[in-house]
Amino acid sequence: MDFASDTTAPAHPSVIDAIAGVNTGSASSYGADDVAARVRGLLAETFETNDFDFWICASGTASNALALSVVCSSIGAIACHEEAHIERDERGAPEFFSGGAKLRLLPGHGAQIDENALRDALAMNDPSFVHETPLETLSLTNLTECGTAYSVETIKHYAALAKAEGLNTHLDGARLANALAHTGAHPADMSWKAGIDVLTLGLTKTGAIGCEIILLFGQMRAKFEALKARAKRSGHMPPKMRFLAAQAEAMLTDGLWRNLAADANRAAKSLANIVCAQPGVSLAYPTDGNEVFAILTPDLEAKIKQAGVRCYPWPGGSYRFVCSWATPQSDLEALRDLLAEA
Ligand SMILES: Cc1ncc(COP(=O)(O)O)c(C=O)c1O
């Protein structure tokens, strides 16, 4: 029973087929290939706009750090949740790639920034006060690190507050598909139409091998050359880009990415019901997407450890169980039986 992460899942067969499918003949390198051109078309369709540029990376950390390095200068600050992946899990990559930008950490339940904390931080922002690093960017994450989904309305509202103070906006969408599946929102409504300037769209957790797309919308396109230069300098310009693009093509075709995320979310809902059926078990956060944060009894904790169930103890005392497109029904049943024994 492996509920450690959606990154322990295999890649979807369509992704593997797509890679094999482009493995013939020669193709222009560094993103100038036909597959990348087709991905542009799919992204335009998906996001209902042609007013964007994009770059594909193999990891979420690289795409977040590169994206943030073009929306925040080396002497600026990025407001984000105190549990954000860019703060907790990227080993200082945003600070490193931006050449010194600072992260300003804001509180809020379920890894969603509290509105008053955001308002206070924005109200205090004074770029003319030389001693403090001024906010230049607001970074949100959807799904959040606690598996909750921001609504389109909240993203729109927070982006408007940030923009009123002259900030840029970034959305870490490592699990955007899961947030979309939960809210039923359209990708355009949850990104540029909500005021997001730069999106890092994750497809790896959803079913690709390693494929995370940075999208620069509207006026942010002016930064595209800088983004490419930074990608090259940091070693995120692989020559045979067609194989990354093929993953994106497979995932975006016929909405596969959204369907797979919906499957993962359904599996997580079943898992949440299974754990909550046990007396004394509760959820630390609502299961909006494909992650379940369960507060277990000591007996159940011992039982899952003894059985070698793979899941993560989470700060705050819960255990994180993650489902993916490939979570087998038999794993869910095995977990149910195990807990019932306890
Ligand atoms: C919210 C969030 N952003 C980004 C990432 C991507 O990180 P990685 O560099 O592991 O692909 C993750 C992975 O866990 C994540 O949960």
mmCIF file of C-alpha atoms and ligand atoms in Angstrom:
data_model
loop_
_atom_site.group_PDB
_atom_site.id
_atom_site.type_symbol
_atom_site.label_atom_id
_atom_site.label_comp_id
_atom_site.label_asym_id
_atom_site.label_seq_id
_atom_site.Cartn_x
_atom_site.Cartn_y
_atom_site.Cartn_z
ATOM 1 C CA MET A 1 0.000 0.000 0.000
ATOM 2 C CA ASP A 2 1.811 3.043 -1.266
ATOM 3 C CA PHE A 3 0.191 6.367 -0.404
ATOM 4 C CA ALA A 4 3.496 8.218 0.024
ATOM 5 C CA SER A 5 3.051 10.569 -2.932
ATOM 6 C CA ASP A 6 1.589 10.945 -6.387
ATOM 7 C CA THR A 7 5.188 10.978 -7.592
ATOM 8 C CA THR A 8 5.616 7.309 -6.716
ATOM 9 C CA ALA A 9 3.022 6.487 -9.405
ATOM 10 C CA PRO A 10 4.000 5.264 -12.857
ATOM 11 C CA ALA A 11 3.576 7.471 -15.898
ATOM 12 C CA HIS A 12 0.334 7.040 -17.816
ATOM 13 C CA PRO A 13 0.692 4.694 -20.837
ATOM 14 C CA SER A 14 -0.388 7.521 -23.196
ATOM 15 C CA VAL A 15 2.681 9.469 -22.084
ATOM 16 C CA ILE A 16 4.986 6.555 -22.819
ATOM 17 C CA ASP A 17 3.304 6.011 -26.197
ATOM 18 C CA ALA A 18 3.659 9.701 -27.021
ATOM 19 C CA ILE A 19 7.380 9.615 -26.268
ATOM 20 C CA ALA A 20 7.821 6.536 -28.431
ATOM 21 C CA GLY A 21 5.711 8.252 -31.090
ATOM 22 C CA VAL A 22 8.074 11.201 -31.462
ATOM 23 C CA ASN A 23 11.169 9.012 -31.367
ATOM 24 C CA THR A 24 11.750 9.019 -35.103
ATOM 25 C CA GLY A 25 13.837 11.159 -37.397
ATOM 26 C CA SER A 26 15.412 14.464 -36.530
ATOM 27 C CA ALA A 27 13.732 17.384 -34.818
ATOM 28 C CA SER A 28 14.876 20.911 -34.077
ATOM 29 C CA SER A 29 16.383 21.210 -30.624
ATOM 30 C CA TYR A 30 15.881 23.501 -27.609
ATOM 31 C CA GLY A 31 12.112 23.782 -27.966
ATOM 32 C CA ALA A 32 11.945 24.701 -31.646
ATOM 33 C CA ASP A 33 10.410 21.332 -32.610
ATOM 34 C CA ASP A 34 6.997 20.553 -34.087
ATOM 35 C CA VAL A 35 5.800 18.832 -30.918
ATOM 36 C CA ALA A 36 6.356 22.040 -28.927
ATOM 37 C CA ALA A 37 4.396 23.917 -31.603
ATOM 38 C CA ARG A 38 1.510 21.492 -31.151
ATOM 39 C CA VAL A 39 1.727 21.898 -27.366
ATOM 40 C CA ARG A 40 1.376 25.641 -27.891
ATOM 41 C CA GLY A 41 -1.892 24.982 -29.711
ATOM 42 C CA LEU A 42 -3.132 22.697 -26.949
ATOM 43 C CA LEU A 43 -2.243 25.247 -24.267
ATOM 44 C CA ALA A 44 -4.027 27.978 -26.244
ATOM 45 C CA GLU A 45 -7.123 25.794 -26.360
ATOM 46 C CA THR A 46 -6.852 24.779 -22.713
ATOM 47 C CA PHE A 47 -6.330 28.314 -21.440
ATOM 48 C CA GLU A 48 -8.552 30.016 -24.037
ATOM 49 C CA THR A 49 -5.899 32.513 -25.076
ATOM 50 C CA ASN A 50 -3.001 33.024 -27.446
ATOM 51 C CA ASP A 51 -1.508 35.717 -25.284
ATOM 52 C CA PHE A 52 1.107 33.591 -23.502
ATOM 53 C CA ASP A 53 4.593 32.133 -23.779
ATOM 54 C CA PHE A 54 5.674 28.870 -22.215
ATOM 55 C CA TRP A 55 8.661 26.837 -21.198
ATOM 56 C CA ILE A 56 8.799 23.201 -20.111
ATOM 57 C CA CYS A 57 10.913 21.956 -17.216
ATOM 58 C CA ALA A 58 11.406 18.478 -15.817
ATOM 59 C CA SER A 59 10.762 19.365 -12.155
ATOM 60 C CA GLY A 60 8.404 21.524 -10.163
ATOM 61 C CA THR A 61 11.212 23.076 -8.171
ATOM 62 C CA ALA A 62 12.969 24.221 -11.345
ATOM 63 C CA SER A 63 9.783 25.615 -12.840
ATOM 64 C CA ASN A 64 8.813 27.457 -9.632
ATOM 65 C CA ALA A 65 12.295 28.882 -9.151
ATOM 66 C CA LEU A 66 12.633 29.966 -12.783
ATOM 67 C CA ALA A 67 9.143 31.444 -12.839
ATOM 68 C CA LEU A 68 9.721 33.370 -9.619
ATOM 69 C CA SER A 69 13.084 34.640 -10.838
ATOM 70 C CA VAL A 70 11.348 36.570 -13.608
ATOM 71 C CA VAL A 71 8.548 38.003 -11.470
ATOM 72 C CA CYS A 72 10.662 39.087 -8.522
ATOM 73 C CA SER A 73 13.971 40.954 -8.596
ATOM 74 C CA SER A 74 16.963 40.034 -6.472
ATOM 75 C CA ILE A 75 16.147 42.876 -4.037
ATOM 76 C CA GLY A 76 12.434 42.127 -3.708
ATOM 77 C CA ALA A 77 10.294 39.769 -1.635
ATOM 78 C CA ILE A 78 7.742 37.099 -2.467
ATOM 79 C CA ALA A 79 4.715 36.732 -0.195
ATOM 80 C CA CYS A 80 3.717 33.095 0.213
ATOM 81 C CA HIS A 81 2.155 30.776 2.763
ATOM 82 C CA GLU A 82 4.474 29.660 5.540
ATOM 83 C CA GLU A 83 3.942 26.028 4.469
ATOM 84 C CA ALA A 84 4.426 26.710 0.749
ATOM 85 C CA HIS A 85 6.536 24.237 -1.210
ATOM 86 C CA ILE A 86 8.747 27.140 -2.320
ATOM 87 C CA GLU A 87 9.539 27.785 1.356
ATOM 88 C CA ARG A 88 9.587 24.316 2.886
ATOM 89 C CA ASP A 89 10.726 21.981 0.156
ATOM 90 C CA GLU A 90 12.907 23.656 -2.451
ATOM 91 C CA ARG A 91 16.175 24.076 -0.591
ATOM 92 C CA GLY A 92 16.274 27.814 -1.226
ATOM 93 C CA ALA A 93 15.868 27.443 -5.009
ATOM 94 C CA PRO A 94 13.626 30.533 -5.414
ATOM 95 C CA GLU A 95 16.122 32.628 -3.457
ATOM 96 C CA PHE A 96 19.027 31.114 -5.417
ATOM 97 C CA PHE A 97 17.496 31.500 -8.881
ATOM 98 C CA SER A 98 16.335 35.051 -8.200
ATOM 99 C CA GLY A 99 19.761 35.986 -6.911
ATOM 100 C CA GLY A 100 18.592 36.842 -3.411
ATOM 101 C CA ALA A 101 14.847 37.546 -3.330
ATOM 102 C CA LYS A 102 13.360 36.996 0.110
ATOM 103 C CA LEU A 103 10.293 34.940 0.965
ATOM 104 C CA ARG A 104 7.773 36.660 3.278
ATOM 105 C CA LEU A 105 5.813 33.969 5.091
ATOM 106 C CA LEU A 106 2.127 34.399 5.819
ATOM 107 C CA PRO A 107 -0.105 32.241 8.029
ATOM 108 C CA GLY A 108 -3.482 30.673 7.293
ATOM 109 C CA HIS A 109 -5.381 27.421 7.892
ATOM 110 C CA GLY A 110 -5.045 24.556 5.424
ATOM 111 C CA ALA A 111 -2.021 26.235 3.782
ATOM 112 C CA GLN A 112 -4.299 28.962 2.414
ATOM 113 C CA ILE A 113 -3.087 32.486 3.118
ATOM 114 C CA ASP A 114 -5.274 34.281 5.619
ATOM 115 C CA GLU A 115 -6.836 37.357 4.025
ATOM 116 C CA ASN A 116 -6.086 39.662 6.957
ATOM 117 C CA ALA A 117 -2.458 38.542 7.037
ATOM 118 C CA LEU A 118 -2.189 39.329 3.324
ATOM 119 C CA ARG A 119 -3.893 42.692 3.761
ATOM 120 C CA ASP A 120 -1.564 43.580 6.657
ATOM 121 C CA ALA A 121 1.539 42.601 4.689
ATOM 122 C CA LEU A 122 0.387 44.660 1.712
ATOM 123 C CA ALA A 123 -0.543 47.633 3.879
ATOM 124 C CA MET A 124 2.908 47.595 5.486
ATOM 125 C CA ASN A 125 4.671 47.391 2.139
ATOM 126 C CA ASP A 126 6.813 50.453 1.588
ATOM 127 C CA PRO A 127 9.371 50.158 -1.220
ATOM 128 C CA SER A 128 10.866 53.527 -0.225
ATOM 129 C CA PHE A 129 11.823 52.214 3.246
ATOM 130 C CA VAL A 130 15.332 51.031 2.560
ATOM 131 C CA HIS A 131 15.625 48.716 5.565
ATOM 132 C CA GLU A 132 12.867 46.328 4.589
ATOM 133 C CA THR A 133 12.695 44.114 1.519
ATOM 134 C CA PRO A 134 9.579 45.226 -0.363
ATOM 135 C CA LEU A 135 7.055 42.725 -1.652
ATOM 136 C CA GLU A 136 7.152 42.397 -5.428
ATOM 137 C CA THR A 137 5.239 39.153 -5.880
ATOM 138 C CA LEU A 138 2.416 37.131 -4.384
ATOM 139 C CA SER A 139 2.772 33.373 -4.803
ATOM 140 C CA LEU A 140 -0.251 31.117 -4.240
ATOM 141 C CA THR A 141 -0.458 27.324 -4.493
ATOM 142 C CA ASN A 142 -3.457 25.337 -5.722
ATOM 143 C CA LEU A 143 -4.004 22.619 -4.520
ATOM 144 C CA THR A 144 -2.331 23.830 -1.392
ATOM 145 C CA GLU A 145 0.270 21.839 0.500
ATOM 146 C CA CYS A 146 -2.531 20.698 2.851
ATOM 147 C CA GLY A 147 -4.621 19.379 -0.017
ATOM 148 C CA THR A 148 -7.205 22.160 0.102
ATOM 149 C CA ALA A 149 -8.382 24.069 -2.950
ATOM 150 C CA TYR A 150 -8.587 27.837 -3.264
ATOM 151 C CA SER A 151 -11.732 28.869 -5.113
ATOM 152 C CA VAL A 152 -11.453 30.937 -8.287
ATOM 153 C CA GLU A 153 -13.078 33.812 -6.378
ATOM 154 C CA THR A 154 -10.399 33.781 -3.669
ATOM 155 C CA ILE A 155 -7.567 33.664 -6.196
ATOM 156 C CA LYS A 156 -9.150 36.547 -8.067
ATOM 157 C CA HIS A 157 -9.640 38.530 -4.879
ATOM 158 C CA TYR A 158 -6.088 37.946 -3.594
ATOM 159 C CA ALA A 159 -4.572 38.718 -7.001
ATOM 160 C CA ALA A 160 -6.551 41.983 -7.130
ATOM 161 C CA LEU A 161 -5.327 42.960 -3.638
ATOM 162 C CA ALA A 162 -1.735 42.219 -4.685
ATOM 163 C CA LYS A 163 -2.013 44.028 -7.988
ATOM 164 C CA ALA A 164 -3.502 47.102 -6.343
ATOM 165 C CA GLU A 165 -0.141 47.377 -4.547
ATOM 166 C CA GLY A 166 1.837 46.823 -7.747
ATOM 167 C CA LEU A 167 2.781 43.168 -7.100
ATOM 168 C CA ASN A 168 3.117 40.416 -9.663
ATOM 169 C CA THR A 169 1.301 37.129 -9.115
ATOM 170 C CA HIS A 170 2.489 33.532 -9.379
ATOM 171 C CA LEU A 171 0.492 30.332 -9.016
ATOM 172 C CA ASP A 172 2.235 27.075 -8.118
ATOM 173 C CA GLY A 173 0.010 24.624 -9.961
ATOM 174 C CA ALA A 174 1.897 21.413 -9.227
ATOM 175 C CA ARG A 175 -1.566 19.940 -8.556
ATOM 176 C CA LEU A 176 -3.692 22.475 -10.416
ATOM 177 C CA ALA A 177 -5.541 19.655 -12.192
ATOM 178 C CA ASN A 178 -6.738 18.327 -8.826
ATOM 179 C CA ALA A 179 -7.958 21.778 -7.804
ATOM 180 C CA LEU A 180 -9.775 22.127 -11.133
ATOM 181 C CA ALA A 181 -11.344 18.694 -10.776
ATOM 182 C CA HIS A 182 -12.585 19.639 -7.309
ATOM 183 C CA THR A 183 -13.933 23.085 -8.124
ATOM 184 C CA GLY A 184 -15.088 22.317 -11.664
ATOM 185 C CA ALA A 185 -13.398 25.565 -12.694
ATOM 186 C CA HIS A 186 -11.991 26.270 -16.126
ATOM 187 C CA PRO A 187 -8.167 26.528 -16.327
ATOM 188 C CA ALA A 188 -8.438 30.058 -17.747
ATOM 189 C CA ASP A 189 -10.683 31.199 -14.898
ATOM 190 C CA MET A 190 -8.232 29.888 -12.307
ATOM 191 C CA SER A 191 -5.198 31.479 -13.925
ATOM 192 C CA TRP A 192 -4.908 34.547 -16.159
ATOM 193 C CA LYS A 193 -8.565 35.541 -15.938
ATOM 194 C CA ALA A 194 -8.172 35.556 -12.140
ATOM 195 C CA GLY A 195 -5.149 37.865 -12.410
ATOM 196 C CA ILE A 196 -2.354 35.289 -12.356
ATOM 197 C CA ASP A 197 0.683 36.522 -14.321
ATOM 198 C CA VAL A 198 2.788 33.383 -14.192
ATOM 199 C CA LEU A 199 1.595 29.825 -13.726
ATOM 200 C CA THR A 200 3.678 26.736 -13.138
ATOM 201 C CA LEU A 201 1.434 23.983 -14.434
ATOM 202 C CA GLY A 202 2.391 20.589 -13.072
ATOM 203 C CA LEU A 203 1.733 17.483 -15.105
ATOM 204 C CA THR A 204 4.204 15.143 -13.394
ATOM 205 C CA LYS A 205 2.055 14.281 -10.386
ATOM 206 C CA THR A 206 -0.954 13.989 -12.651
ATOM 207 C CA GLY A 207 0.598 11.287 -14.843
ATOM 208 C CA ALA A 208 3.633 12.495 -16.809
ATOM 209 C CA ILE A 209 7.248 11.414 -16.234
ATOM 210 C CA GLY A 210 8.642 14.880 -15.636
ATOM 211 C CA CYS A 211 6.798 17.763 -17.263
ATOM 212 C CA GLU A 212 6.056 21.120 -15.645
ATOM 213 C CA ILE A 213 5.069 24.035 -17.833
ATOM 214 C CA ILE A 214 5.788 27.667 -17.001
ATOM 215 C CA LEU A 215 3.181 29.939 -18.628
ATOM 216 C CA LEU A 216 3.794 33.681 -18.854
ATOM 217 C CA PHE A 217 0.508 35.465 -19.532
ATOM 218 C CA GLY A 218 -0.149 38.864 -21.102
ATOM 219 C CA GLN A 219 2.336 41.582 -20.183
ATOM 220 C CA MET A 220 4.557 39.033 -18.489
ATOM 221 C CA ARG A 221 5.478 37.771 -21.966
ATOM 222 C CA ALA A 222 8.004 40.611 -22.047
ATOM 223 C CA LYS A 223 10.036 38.445 -19.662
ATOM 224 C CA PHE A 224 10.168 35.429 -21.965
ATOM 225 C CA GLU A 225 13.659 36.082 -23.307
ATOM 226 C CA ALA A 226 14.915 36.534 -19.744
ATOM 227 C CA LEU A 227 13.188 33.304 -18.743
ATOM 228 C CA LYS A 228 14.904 31.392 -21.551
ATOM 229 C CA ALA A 229 18.273 32.910 -20.680
ATOM 230 C CA ARG A 230 17.798 31.864 -17.057
ATOM 231 C CA ALA A 231 16.680 28.393 -18.122
ATOM 232 C CA LYS A 232 19.852 28.050 -20.183
ATOM 233 C CA ARG A 233 22.126 29.416 -17.464
ATOM 234 C CA SER A 234 20.655 27.095 -14.850
ATOM 235 C CA GLY A 235 20.798 24.026 -17.075
ATOM 236 C CA HIS A 236 17.053 23.783 -17.696
ATOM 237 C CA MET A 237 17.238 23.905 -21.476
ATOM 238 C CA PRO A 238 17.577 20.261 -22.472
ATOM 239 C CA PRO A 239 18.402 19.949 -26.181
ATOM 240 C CA LYS A 240 15.951 17.131 -26.974
ATOM 241 C CA MET A 241 12.930 19.078 -25.785
ATOM 242 C CA ARG A 242 10.603 17.135 -28.031
ATOM 243 C CA PHE A 243 10.524 14.350 -25.434
ATOM 244 C CA LEU A 244 9.332 16.746 -22.725
ATOM 245 C CA ALA A 245 6.866 18.308 -25.134
ATOM 246 C CA ALA A 246 5.525 14.856 -26.073
ATOM 247 C CA GLN A 247 4.533 14.321 -22.437
ATOM 248 C CA ALA A 248 2.664 17.618 -22.412
ATOM 249 C CA GLU A 249 0.979 16.764 -25.694
ATOM 250 C CA ALA A 250 -0.264 13.430 -24.367
ATOM 251 C CA MET A 251 -1.506 14.909 -21.110
ATOM 252 C CA LEU A 252 -3.291 17.901 -22.649
ATOM 253 C CA THR A 253 -4.922 15.968 -25.484
ATOM 254 C CA ASP A 254 -8.628 15.308 -24.882
ATOM 255 C CA GLY A 255 -8.297 16.578 -21.309
ATOM 256 C CA LEU A 256 -6.360 13.514 -20.111
ATOM 257 C CA TRP A 257 -4.689 15.576 -17.345
ATOM 258 C CA ARG A 258 -8.038 16.602 -15.927
ATOM 259 C CA ASN A 259 -9.549 13.125 -16.188
ATOM 260 C CA LEU A 260 -6.575 11.547 -14.410
ATOM 261 C CA ALA A 261 -6.759 14.154 -11.650
ATOM 262 C CA ALA A 262 -10.471 13.430 -11.222
ATOM 263 C CA ASP A 263 -9.633 9.712 -10.831
ATOM 264 C CA ALA A 264 -6.985 10.552 -8.209
ATOM 265 C CA ASN A 265 -9.440 12.797 -6.348
ATOM 266 C CA ARG A 266 -12.062 10.035 -6.340
ATOM 267 C CA ALA A 267 -9.562 7.557 -4.915
ATOM 268 C CA ALA A 268 -8.666 10.069 -2.178
ATOM 269 C CA LYS A 269 -12.342 10.544 -1.295
ATOM 270 C CA SER A 270 -12.675 6.747 -0.884
ATOM 271 C CA LEU A 271 -9.548 6.699 1.254
ATOM 272 C CA ALA A 272 -10.896 9.533 3.416
ATOM 273 C CA ASN A 273 -14.127 7.585 3.934
ATOM 274 C CA ILE A 274 -12.164 4.461 4.842
ATOM 275 C CA VAL A 275 -10.063 6.159 7.511
ATOM 276 C CA CYS A 276 -12.950 8.204 8.867
ATOM 277 C CA ALA A 277 -15.008 5.046 9.340
ATOM 278 C CA GLN A 278 -12.637 4.193 12.204
ATOM 279 C CA PRO A 279 -13.663 5.420 15.649
ATOM 280 C CA GLY A 280 -11.492 8.300 16.840
ATOM 281 C CA VAL A 281 -10.135 9.213 13.399
ATOM 282 C CA SER A 282 -10.658 12.666 11.957
ATOM 283 C CA LEU A 283 -9.298 14.727 9.091
ATOM 284 C CA ALA A 284 -6.935 17.629 9.702
ATOM 285 C CA TYR A 285 -8.082 19.319 6.460
ATOM 286 C CA PRO A 286 -10.905 18.706 4.017
ATOM 287 C CA THR A 287 -10.051 16.304 1.208
ATOM 288 C CA ASP A 288 -10.505 18.680 -1.726
ATOM 289 C CA GLY A 289 -8.080 16.923 -4.024
ATOM 290 C CA ASN A 290 -5.971 13.783 -4.018
ATOM 291 C CA GLU A 291 -4.441 14.128 -0.541
ATOM 292 C CA VAL A 292 -5.884 12.947 2.754
ATOM 293 C CA PHE A 293 -4.542 14.259 6.077
ATOM 294 C CA ALA A 294 -5.776 11.912 8.766
ATOM 295 C CA ILE A 295 -5.359 12.214 12.517
ATOM 296 C CA LEU A 296 -5.052 8.576 13.570
ATOM 297 C CA THR A 297 -5.406 6.916 16.960
ATOM 298 C CA PRO A 298 -2.184 5.491 18.480
ATOM 299 C CA ASP A 299 -3.435 1.947 17.702
ATOM 300 C CA LEU A 300 -3.970 2.731 14.051
ATOM 301 C CA GLU A 301 -0.634 4.512 13.808
ATOM 302 C CA ALA A 302 1.070 1.384 15.137
ATOM 303 C CA LYS A 303 -0.899 -0.825 12.777
ATOM 304 C CA ILE A 304 -0.032 1.068 9.600
ATOM 305 C CA LYS A 305 3.631 1.295 10.618
ATOM 306 C CA GLN A 306 3.787 -2.422 11.344
ATOM 307 C CA ALA A 307 2.127 -3.232 8.016
ATOM 308 C CA GLY A 308 4.570 -0.958 6.152
ATOM 309 C CA VAL A 309 1.853 1.258 4.676
ATOM 310 C CA ARG A 310 3.641 4.086 2.909
ATOM 311 C CA CYS A 311 2.381 7.502 4.024
ATOM 312 C CA TYR A 312 3.980 10.593 5.592
ATOM 313 C CA PRO A 313 3.741 11.860 9.144
ATOM 314 C CA TRP A 314 2.837 15.521 8.643
ATOM 315 C CA PRO A 315 3.668 18.546 10.800
ATOM 316 C CA GLY A 316 0.793 19.051 13.227
ATOM 317 C CA GLY A 317 0.331 15.360 13.970
ATOM 318 C CA SER A 318 -1.614 14.014 11.001
ATOM 319 C CA TYR A 319 -0.559 11.452 8.376
ATOM 320 C CA ARG A 320 -0.622 12.377 4.681
ATOM 321 C CA PHE A 321 -1.997 9.764 2.293
ATOM 322 C CA VAL A 322 -1.760 10.660 -1.405
ATOM 323 C CA CYS A 323 -3.642 9.010 -4.256
ATOM 324 C CA SER A 324 -2.817 9.164 -7.939
ATOM 325 C CA TRP A 325 -4.398 8.189 -11.237
ATOM 326 C CA ALA A 326 -2.876 4.743 -10.678
ATOM 327 C CA THR A 327 -3.980 4.034 -7.092
ATOM 328 C CA PRO A 328 -5.328 0.496 -7.282
ATOM 329 C CA GLN A 329 -8.731 -0.231 -5.795
ATOM 330 C CA SER A 330 -7.058 -3.245 -4.183
ATOM 331 C CA ASP A 331 -4.774 -0.914 -2.141
ATOM 332 C CA LEU A 332 -7.799 0.952 -0.856
ATOM 333 C CA GLU A 333 -9.487 -2.321 0.067
ATOM 334 C CA ALA A 334 -6.325 -3.597 1.742
ATOM 335 C CA LEU A 335 -6.141 -0.412 3.821
ATOM 336 C CA ARG A 336 -9.800 -0.772 4.782
ATOM 337 C CA ASP A 337 -9.232 -4.386 5.905
ATOM 338 C CA LEU A 338 -6.086 -3.490 7.811
ATOM 339 C CA LEU A 339 -7.784 -0.689 9.725
ATOM 340 C CA ALA A 340 -10.804 -2.854 10.427
ATOM 341 C CA GLU A 341 -8.505 -5.475 12.022
ATOM 342 C CA ALA A 342 -7.111 -2.832 14.357
HETATM 343 C C1 LIG B 1 2.980 22.331 -4.181
HETATM 344 C C2 LIG B 1 4.177 21.745 -4.879
HETATM 345 N N1 LIG B 1 4.863 22.508 -5.738
HETATM 346 C C3 LIG B 1 5.873 22.002 -6.460
HETATM 347 C C4 LIG B 1 6.246 20.690 -6.325
HETATM 348 C C5 LIG B 1 7.267 20.129 -7.258
HETATM 349 O O1 LIG B 1 8.431 19.714 -6.754
HETATM 350 P P1 LIG B 1 9.456 18.728 -7.501
HETATM 351 O O2 LIG B 1 10.698 19.542 -7.659
HETATM 352 O O3 LIG B 1 9.605 17.607 -6.570
HETATM 353 O O4 LIG B 1 8.911 18.323 -8.844
HETATM 354 C C6 LIG B 1 5.608 19.873 -5.390
HETATM 355 C C7 LIG B 1 6.047 18.479 -5.166
HETATM 356 O O5 LIG B 1 5.823 17.877 -4.159
HETATM 357 C C8 LIG B 1 4.522 20.407 -4.664
HETATM 358 O O6 LIG B 1 3.835 19.654 -3.786
#
